[in-house]
Coordinates of C-alpha atoms in Angstrom, one line a residue:
Chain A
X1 CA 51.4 -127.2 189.5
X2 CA 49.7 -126.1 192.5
X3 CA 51.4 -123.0 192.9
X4 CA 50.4 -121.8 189.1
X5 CA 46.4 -122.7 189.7
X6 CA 46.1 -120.8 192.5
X7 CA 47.1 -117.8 190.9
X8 CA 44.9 -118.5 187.9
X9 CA 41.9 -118.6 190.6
X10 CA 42.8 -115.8 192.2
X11 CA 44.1 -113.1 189.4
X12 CA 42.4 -114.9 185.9
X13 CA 39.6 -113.7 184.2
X14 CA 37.4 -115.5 181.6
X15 CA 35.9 -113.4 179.1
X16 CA 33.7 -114.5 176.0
X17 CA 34.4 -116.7 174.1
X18 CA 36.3 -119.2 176.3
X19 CA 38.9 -116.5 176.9
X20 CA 41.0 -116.9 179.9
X21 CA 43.2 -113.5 180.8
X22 CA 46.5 -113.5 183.0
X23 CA 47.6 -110.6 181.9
X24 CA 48.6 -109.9 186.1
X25 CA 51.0 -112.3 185.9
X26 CA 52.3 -114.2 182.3
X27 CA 51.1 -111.6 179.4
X28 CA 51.4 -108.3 180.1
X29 CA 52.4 -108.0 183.6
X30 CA 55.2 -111.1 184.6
X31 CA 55.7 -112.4 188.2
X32 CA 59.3 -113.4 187.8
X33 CA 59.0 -115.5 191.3
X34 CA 56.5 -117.8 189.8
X35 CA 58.2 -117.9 186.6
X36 CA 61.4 -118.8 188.6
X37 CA 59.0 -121.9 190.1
X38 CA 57.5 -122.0 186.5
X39 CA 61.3 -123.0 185.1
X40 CA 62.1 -125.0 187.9
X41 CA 59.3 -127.5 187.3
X42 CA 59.8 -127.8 183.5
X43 CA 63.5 -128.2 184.2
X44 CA 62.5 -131.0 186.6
X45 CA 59.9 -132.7 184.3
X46 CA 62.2 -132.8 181.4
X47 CA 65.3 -133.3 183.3
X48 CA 67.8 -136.1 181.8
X49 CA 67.0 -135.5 177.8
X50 CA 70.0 -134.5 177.4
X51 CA 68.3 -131.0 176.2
X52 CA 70.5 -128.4 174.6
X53 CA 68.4 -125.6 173.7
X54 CA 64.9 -124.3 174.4
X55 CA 62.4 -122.9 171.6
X56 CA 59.7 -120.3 172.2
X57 CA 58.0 -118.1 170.4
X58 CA 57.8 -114.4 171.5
X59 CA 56.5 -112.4 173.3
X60 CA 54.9 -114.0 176.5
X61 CA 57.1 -117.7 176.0
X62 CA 60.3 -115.9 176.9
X63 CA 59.9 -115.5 180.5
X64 CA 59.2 -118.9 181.2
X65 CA 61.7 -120.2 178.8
X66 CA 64.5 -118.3 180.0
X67 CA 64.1 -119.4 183.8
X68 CA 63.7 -123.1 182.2
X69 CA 67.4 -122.9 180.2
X70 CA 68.2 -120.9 183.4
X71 CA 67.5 -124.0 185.8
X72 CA 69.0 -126.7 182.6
X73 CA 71.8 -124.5 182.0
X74 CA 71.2 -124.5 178.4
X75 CA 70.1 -121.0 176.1
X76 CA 66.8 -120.1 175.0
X77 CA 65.7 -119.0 171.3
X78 CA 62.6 -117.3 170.7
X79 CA 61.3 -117.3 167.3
X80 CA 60.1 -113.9 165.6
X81 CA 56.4 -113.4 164.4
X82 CA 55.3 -111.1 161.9
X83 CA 53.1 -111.2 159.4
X84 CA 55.5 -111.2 156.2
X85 CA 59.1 -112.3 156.3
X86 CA 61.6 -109.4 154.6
X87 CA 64.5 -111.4 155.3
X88 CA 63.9 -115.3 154.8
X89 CA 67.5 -115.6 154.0
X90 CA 69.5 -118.2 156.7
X91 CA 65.7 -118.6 158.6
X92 CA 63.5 -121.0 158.9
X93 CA 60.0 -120.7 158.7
X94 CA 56.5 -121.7 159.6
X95 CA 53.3 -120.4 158.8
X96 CA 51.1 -119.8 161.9
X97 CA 47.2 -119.6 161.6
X98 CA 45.8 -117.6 164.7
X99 CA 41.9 -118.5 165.1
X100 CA 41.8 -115.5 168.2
X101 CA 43.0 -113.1 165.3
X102 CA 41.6 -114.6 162.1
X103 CA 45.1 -114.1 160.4
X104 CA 47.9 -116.3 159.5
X105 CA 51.7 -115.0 160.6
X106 CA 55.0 -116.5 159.7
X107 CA 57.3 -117.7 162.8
X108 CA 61.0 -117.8 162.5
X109 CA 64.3 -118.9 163.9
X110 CA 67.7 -118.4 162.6
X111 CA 69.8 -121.5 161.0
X112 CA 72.9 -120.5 163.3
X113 CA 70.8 -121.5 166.0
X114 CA 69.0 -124.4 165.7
X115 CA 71.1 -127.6 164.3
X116 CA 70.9 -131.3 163.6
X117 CA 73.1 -131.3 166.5
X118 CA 70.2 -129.7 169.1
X119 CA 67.6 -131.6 171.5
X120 CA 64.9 -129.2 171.6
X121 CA 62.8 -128.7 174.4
X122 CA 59.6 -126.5 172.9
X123 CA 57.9 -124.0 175.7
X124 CA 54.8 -121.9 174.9
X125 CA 52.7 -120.0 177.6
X126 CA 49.1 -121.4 176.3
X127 CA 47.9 -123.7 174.5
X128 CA 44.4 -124.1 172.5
X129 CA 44.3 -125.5 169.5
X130 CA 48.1 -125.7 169.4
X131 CA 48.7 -124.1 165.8
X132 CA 51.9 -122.3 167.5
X133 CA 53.5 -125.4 168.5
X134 CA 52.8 -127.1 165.5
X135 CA 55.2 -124.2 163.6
X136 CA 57.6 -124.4 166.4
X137 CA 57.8 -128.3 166.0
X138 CA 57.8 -127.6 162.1
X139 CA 60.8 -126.0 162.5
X140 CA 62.2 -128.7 164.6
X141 CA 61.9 -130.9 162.0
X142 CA 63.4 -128.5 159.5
X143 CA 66.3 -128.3 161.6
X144 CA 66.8 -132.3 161.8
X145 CA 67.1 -131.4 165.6
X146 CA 66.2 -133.8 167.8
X147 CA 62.9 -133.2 170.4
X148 CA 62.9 -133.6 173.8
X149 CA 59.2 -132.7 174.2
X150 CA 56.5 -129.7 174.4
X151 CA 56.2 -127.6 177.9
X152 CA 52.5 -125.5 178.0
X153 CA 52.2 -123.3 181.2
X154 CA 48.4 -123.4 180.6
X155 CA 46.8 -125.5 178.4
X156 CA 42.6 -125.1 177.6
X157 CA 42.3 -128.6 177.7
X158 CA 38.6 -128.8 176.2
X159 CA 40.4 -126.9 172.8
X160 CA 42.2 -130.1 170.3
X161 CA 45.5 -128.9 170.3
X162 CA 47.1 -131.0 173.4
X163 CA 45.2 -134.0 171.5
X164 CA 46.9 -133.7 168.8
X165 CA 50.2 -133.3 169.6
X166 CA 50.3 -136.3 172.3
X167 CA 49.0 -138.0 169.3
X168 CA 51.9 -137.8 167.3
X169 CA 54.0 -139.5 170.5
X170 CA 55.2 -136.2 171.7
X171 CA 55.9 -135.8 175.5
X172 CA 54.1 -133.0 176.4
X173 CA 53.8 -131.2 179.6
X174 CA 51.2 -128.4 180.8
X175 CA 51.5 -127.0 184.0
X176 CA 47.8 -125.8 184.2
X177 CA 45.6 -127.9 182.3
X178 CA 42.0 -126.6 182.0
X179 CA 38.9 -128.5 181.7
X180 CA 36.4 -125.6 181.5
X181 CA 35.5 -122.1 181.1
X182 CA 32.0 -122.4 181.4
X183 CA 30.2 -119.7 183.0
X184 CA 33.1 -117.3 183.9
X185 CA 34.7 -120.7 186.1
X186 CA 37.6 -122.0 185.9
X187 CA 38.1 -125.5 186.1
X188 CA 41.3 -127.8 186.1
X189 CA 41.7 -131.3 184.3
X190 CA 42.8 -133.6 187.5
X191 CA 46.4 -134.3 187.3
X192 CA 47.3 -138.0 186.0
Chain B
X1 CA 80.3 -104.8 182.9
X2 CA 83.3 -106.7 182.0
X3 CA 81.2 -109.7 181.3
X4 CA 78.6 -108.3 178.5
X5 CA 81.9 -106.6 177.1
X6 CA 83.6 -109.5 177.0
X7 CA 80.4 -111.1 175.3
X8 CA 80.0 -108.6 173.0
X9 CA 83.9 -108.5 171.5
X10 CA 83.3 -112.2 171.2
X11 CA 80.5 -112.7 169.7
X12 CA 79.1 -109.3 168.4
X13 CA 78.8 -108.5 164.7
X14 CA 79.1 -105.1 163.2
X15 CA 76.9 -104.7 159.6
X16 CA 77.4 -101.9 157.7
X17 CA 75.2 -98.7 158.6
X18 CA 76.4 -98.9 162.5
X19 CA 74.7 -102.3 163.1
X20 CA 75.2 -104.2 166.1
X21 CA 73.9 -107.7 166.0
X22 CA 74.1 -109.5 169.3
X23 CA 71.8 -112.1 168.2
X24 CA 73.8 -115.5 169.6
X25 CA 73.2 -114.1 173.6
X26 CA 70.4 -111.5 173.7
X27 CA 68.0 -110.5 170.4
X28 CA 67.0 -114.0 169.4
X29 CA 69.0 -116.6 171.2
X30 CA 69.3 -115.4 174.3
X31 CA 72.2 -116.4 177.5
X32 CA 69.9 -117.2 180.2
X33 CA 73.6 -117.1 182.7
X34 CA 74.2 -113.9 181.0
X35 CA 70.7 -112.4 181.7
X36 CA 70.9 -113.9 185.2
X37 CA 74.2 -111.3 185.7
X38 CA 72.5 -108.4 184.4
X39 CA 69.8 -108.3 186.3
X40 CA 72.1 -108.5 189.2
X41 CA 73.9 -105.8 188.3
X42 CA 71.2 -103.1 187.6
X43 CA 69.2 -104.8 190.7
X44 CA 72.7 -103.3 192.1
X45 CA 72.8 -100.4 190.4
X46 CA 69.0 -99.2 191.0
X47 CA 69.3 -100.9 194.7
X48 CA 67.4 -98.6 197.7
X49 CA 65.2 -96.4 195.2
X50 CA 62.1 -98.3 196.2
X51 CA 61.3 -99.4 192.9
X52 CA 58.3 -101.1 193.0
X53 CA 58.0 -102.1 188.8
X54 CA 59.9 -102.5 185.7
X55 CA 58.5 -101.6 182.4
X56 CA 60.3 -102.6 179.1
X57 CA 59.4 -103.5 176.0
X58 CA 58.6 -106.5 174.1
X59 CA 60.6 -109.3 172.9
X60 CA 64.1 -108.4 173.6
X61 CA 63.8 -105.8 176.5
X62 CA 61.5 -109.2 178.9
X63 CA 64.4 -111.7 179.5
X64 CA 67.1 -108.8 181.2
X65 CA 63.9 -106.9 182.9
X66 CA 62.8 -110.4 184.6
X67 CA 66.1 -111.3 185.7
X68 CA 66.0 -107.4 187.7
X69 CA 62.6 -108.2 188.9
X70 CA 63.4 -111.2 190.3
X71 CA 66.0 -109.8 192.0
X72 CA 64.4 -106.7 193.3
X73 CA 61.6 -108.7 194.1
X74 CA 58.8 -106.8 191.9
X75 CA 57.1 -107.8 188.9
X76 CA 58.0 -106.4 185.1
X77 CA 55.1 -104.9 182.9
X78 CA 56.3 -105.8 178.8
X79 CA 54.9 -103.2 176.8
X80 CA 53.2 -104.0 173.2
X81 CA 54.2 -102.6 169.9
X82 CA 52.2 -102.7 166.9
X83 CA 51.5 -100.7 164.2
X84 CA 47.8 -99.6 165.3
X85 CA 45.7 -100.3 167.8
X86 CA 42.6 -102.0 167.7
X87 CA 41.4 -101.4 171.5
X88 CA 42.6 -98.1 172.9
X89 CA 40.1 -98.9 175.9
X90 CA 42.1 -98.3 179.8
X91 CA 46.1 -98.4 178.0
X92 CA 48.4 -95.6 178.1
X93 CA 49.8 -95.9 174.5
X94 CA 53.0 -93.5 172.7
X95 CA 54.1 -93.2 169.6
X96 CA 58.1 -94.9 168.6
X97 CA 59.5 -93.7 165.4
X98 CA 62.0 -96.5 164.7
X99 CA 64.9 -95.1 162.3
X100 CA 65.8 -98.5 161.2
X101 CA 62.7 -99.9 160.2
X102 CA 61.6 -96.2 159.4
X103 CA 58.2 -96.2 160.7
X104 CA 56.1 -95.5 163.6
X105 CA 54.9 -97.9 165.9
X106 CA 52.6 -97.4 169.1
X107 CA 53.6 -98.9 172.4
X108 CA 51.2 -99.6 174.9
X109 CA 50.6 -100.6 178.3
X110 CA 47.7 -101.3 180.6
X111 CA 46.3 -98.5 183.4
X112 CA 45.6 -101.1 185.4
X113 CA 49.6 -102.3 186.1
X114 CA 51.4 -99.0 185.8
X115 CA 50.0 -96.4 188.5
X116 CA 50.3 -93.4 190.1
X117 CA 51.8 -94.9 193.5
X118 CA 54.4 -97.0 191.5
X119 CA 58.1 -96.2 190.9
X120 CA 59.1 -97.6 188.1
X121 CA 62.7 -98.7 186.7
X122 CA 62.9 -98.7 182.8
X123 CA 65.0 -101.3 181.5
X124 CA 65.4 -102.6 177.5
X125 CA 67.9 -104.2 175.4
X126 CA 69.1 -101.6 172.8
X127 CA 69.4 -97.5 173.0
X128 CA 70.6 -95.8 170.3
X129 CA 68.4 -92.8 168.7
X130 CA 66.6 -93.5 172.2
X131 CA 63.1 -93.3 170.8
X132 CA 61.8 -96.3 172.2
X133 CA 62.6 -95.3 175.8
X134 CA 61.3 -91.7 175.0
X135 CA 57.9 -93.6 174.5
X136 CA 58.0 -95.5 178.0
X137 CA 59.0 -92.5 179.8
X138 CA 55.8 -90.6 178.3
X139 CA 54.1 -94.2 179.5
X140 CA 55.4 -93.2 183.1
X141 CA 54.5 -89.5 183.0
X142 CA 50.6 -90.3 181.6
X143 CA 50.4 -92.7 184.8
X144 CA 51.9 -90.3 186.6
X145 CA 53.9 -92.9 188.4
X146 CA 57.6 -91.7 189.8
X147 CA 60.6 -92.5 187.8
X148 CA 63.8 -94.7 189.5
X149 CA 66.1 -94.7 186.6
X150 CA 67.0 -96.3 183.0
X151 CA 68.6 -99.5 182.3
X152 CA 70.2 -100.2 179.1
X153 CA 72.0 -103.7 178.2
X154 CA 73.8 -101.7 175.3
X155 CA 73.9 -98.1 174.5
X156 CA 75.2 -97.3 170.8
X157 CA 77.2 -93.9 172.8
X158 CA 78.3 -92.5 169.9
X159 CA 74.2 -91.8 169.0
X160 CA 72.1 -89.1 170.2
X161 CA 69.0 -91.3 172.6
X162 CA 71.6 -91.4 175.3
X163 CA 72.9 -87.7 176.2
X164 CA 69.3 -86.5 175.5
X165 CA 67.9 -89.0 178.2
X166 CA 70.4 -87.5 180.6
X167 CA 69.9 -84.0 179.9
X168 CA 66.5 -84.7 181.4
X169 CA 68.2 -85.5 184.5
X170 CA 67.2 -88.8 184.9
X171 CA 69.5 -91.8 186.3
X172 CA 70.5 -93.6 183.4
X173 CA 72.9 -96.5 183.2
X174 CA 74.1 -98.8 180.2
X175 CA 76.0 -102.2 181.0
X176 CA 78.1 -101.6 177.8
X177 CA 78.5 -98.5 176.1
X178 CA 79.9 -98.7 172.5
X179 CA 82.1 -95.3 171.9
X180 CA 82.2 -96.4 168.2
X181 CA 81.3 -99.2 165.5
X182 CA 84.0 -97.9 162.5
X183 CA 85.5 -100.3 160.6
X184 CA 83.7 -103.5 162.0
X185 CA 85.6 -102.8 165.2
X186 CA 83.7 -102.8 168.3
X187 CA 85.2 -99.7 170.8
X188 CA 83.7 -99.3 174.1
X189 CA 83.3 -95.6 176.1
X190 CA 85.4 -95.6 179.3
X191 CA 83.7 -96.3 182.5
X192 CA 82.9 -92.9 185.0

């Protein structure tokens, strides 16, 4: 998505450790124009999968996700993190190992709102190695929903995490897929 | 807003203790279509104060703020809560006591998006004790940015966060305000 790498160019900043900020504009501060485009291109990449709901996990997958069930007409959940569940009753749950934090948190998402009955379009604002969207598809599966596929605003495409989950079949999307950090540059994958 | 009202006799659960839950359309599945009228309405309601930002507060507080951005046309700053901080470095940070979790958090936002030439609308989901919007405000006055006004989805009326806000003089307005919660029986506070 054109419109998404330019702003990554213009506003992101890589720090060490193949770090690449945006607070400006998807995790902290939130350009709700671009995340208007940013829904409207999911929307149109999984269009006609009969989706019914859209998974995300909070904080910085809501904005996205809610202009994606905006434009598909269907509602958003976001799963909860924290590091240790008070209330499991009625909630499914995934353990979530962070390697940026060095800690493991536990992701949930009510019973009421995920069912058998659900196609379940997954959107996360990065991926790396993908251990978020492995809970979120986790509780998927819990659900006995079906899957529709995976949406990444921007994926680091040199981390395993997209590998992975194409692996298992998945249709997966990333809007900005990134090839390298190396030297404070950002570079792009080229689009297939 | 007759809408959210509607929404909230419908689908709203009272627990004991004065809870609201509203999770089926706003705190965990959310009503992107819902959302989308919201933001319409305080973009409406905060309309010609030259707002140039919105700050709320992570996770429920980001899906009605970027619905208002969008429609103002200026981008929404989410602040972070956690329990400590590990980098204090260039954020304005508060303290929020939360009375039903009963413990302090600190919420935090970076220098860099909140300034002195903004004005800024606060919007979030929930005010009751008003705690958490006491802790943007002082986020506002350590920027020295101007204030516009307060946007509440819901305002629990029959608490204290609400009068106290206005006493301040500020330009507050809530979407729904709930007169009472007593015996499971949502009431709403007439409209001015």
């Amino acid at each position: 998505m054109e419109l998404l790498k330019q702003k990554i160019l213009r506003e992101g900043k890589v720090l060490p450790g193949n770090v690449l900020k945006v607070d400006s504009f998807l995790n902290h501060q939130i350009d709700p124009e671009l995340m208007q485009c940013i829904g409207e291109e999911f929307a149109g990449r999984f269009a006609d999968l009969g989706v019914t709901k859209i998974l995300t996990l909070e904080s910085s997958g809501i904005a996205p996700s809610i202009m994606t069930g905006l434009k598909l007409g269907v509602p958003v959940v976001f799963s909860r993190k924290r590091k240790s569940l008070t209330l499991i009753d009625h909630l499914y749950s995934a353990k979530v190992y962070s390697y940026t934090k060095n800690e493991t948190s536990e992701i949930s998402a009510s019973k009421d709102y995920i069912t058998r009955d659900d196609v379940v379009l997954i959107i996360d604002d990065f991926l790396a190695n993908g251990q978020a969207v492995q809970g979120l598809l986790n509780i998927v599966e819990q659900a006995g929903a079906s899957l529709a596929g995976v949406g990444i605003v921007i994926e680091k495409g040199f981390q395993d995490g997209g590998r992975l989950i194409r692996e298992r079949g998945i249709h997966m999307e990333s809007l900005a897929a990134i090839a390298s950090l190396t030297d404070g540059k950002v570079t792009f994958k080229e689009e297939q």
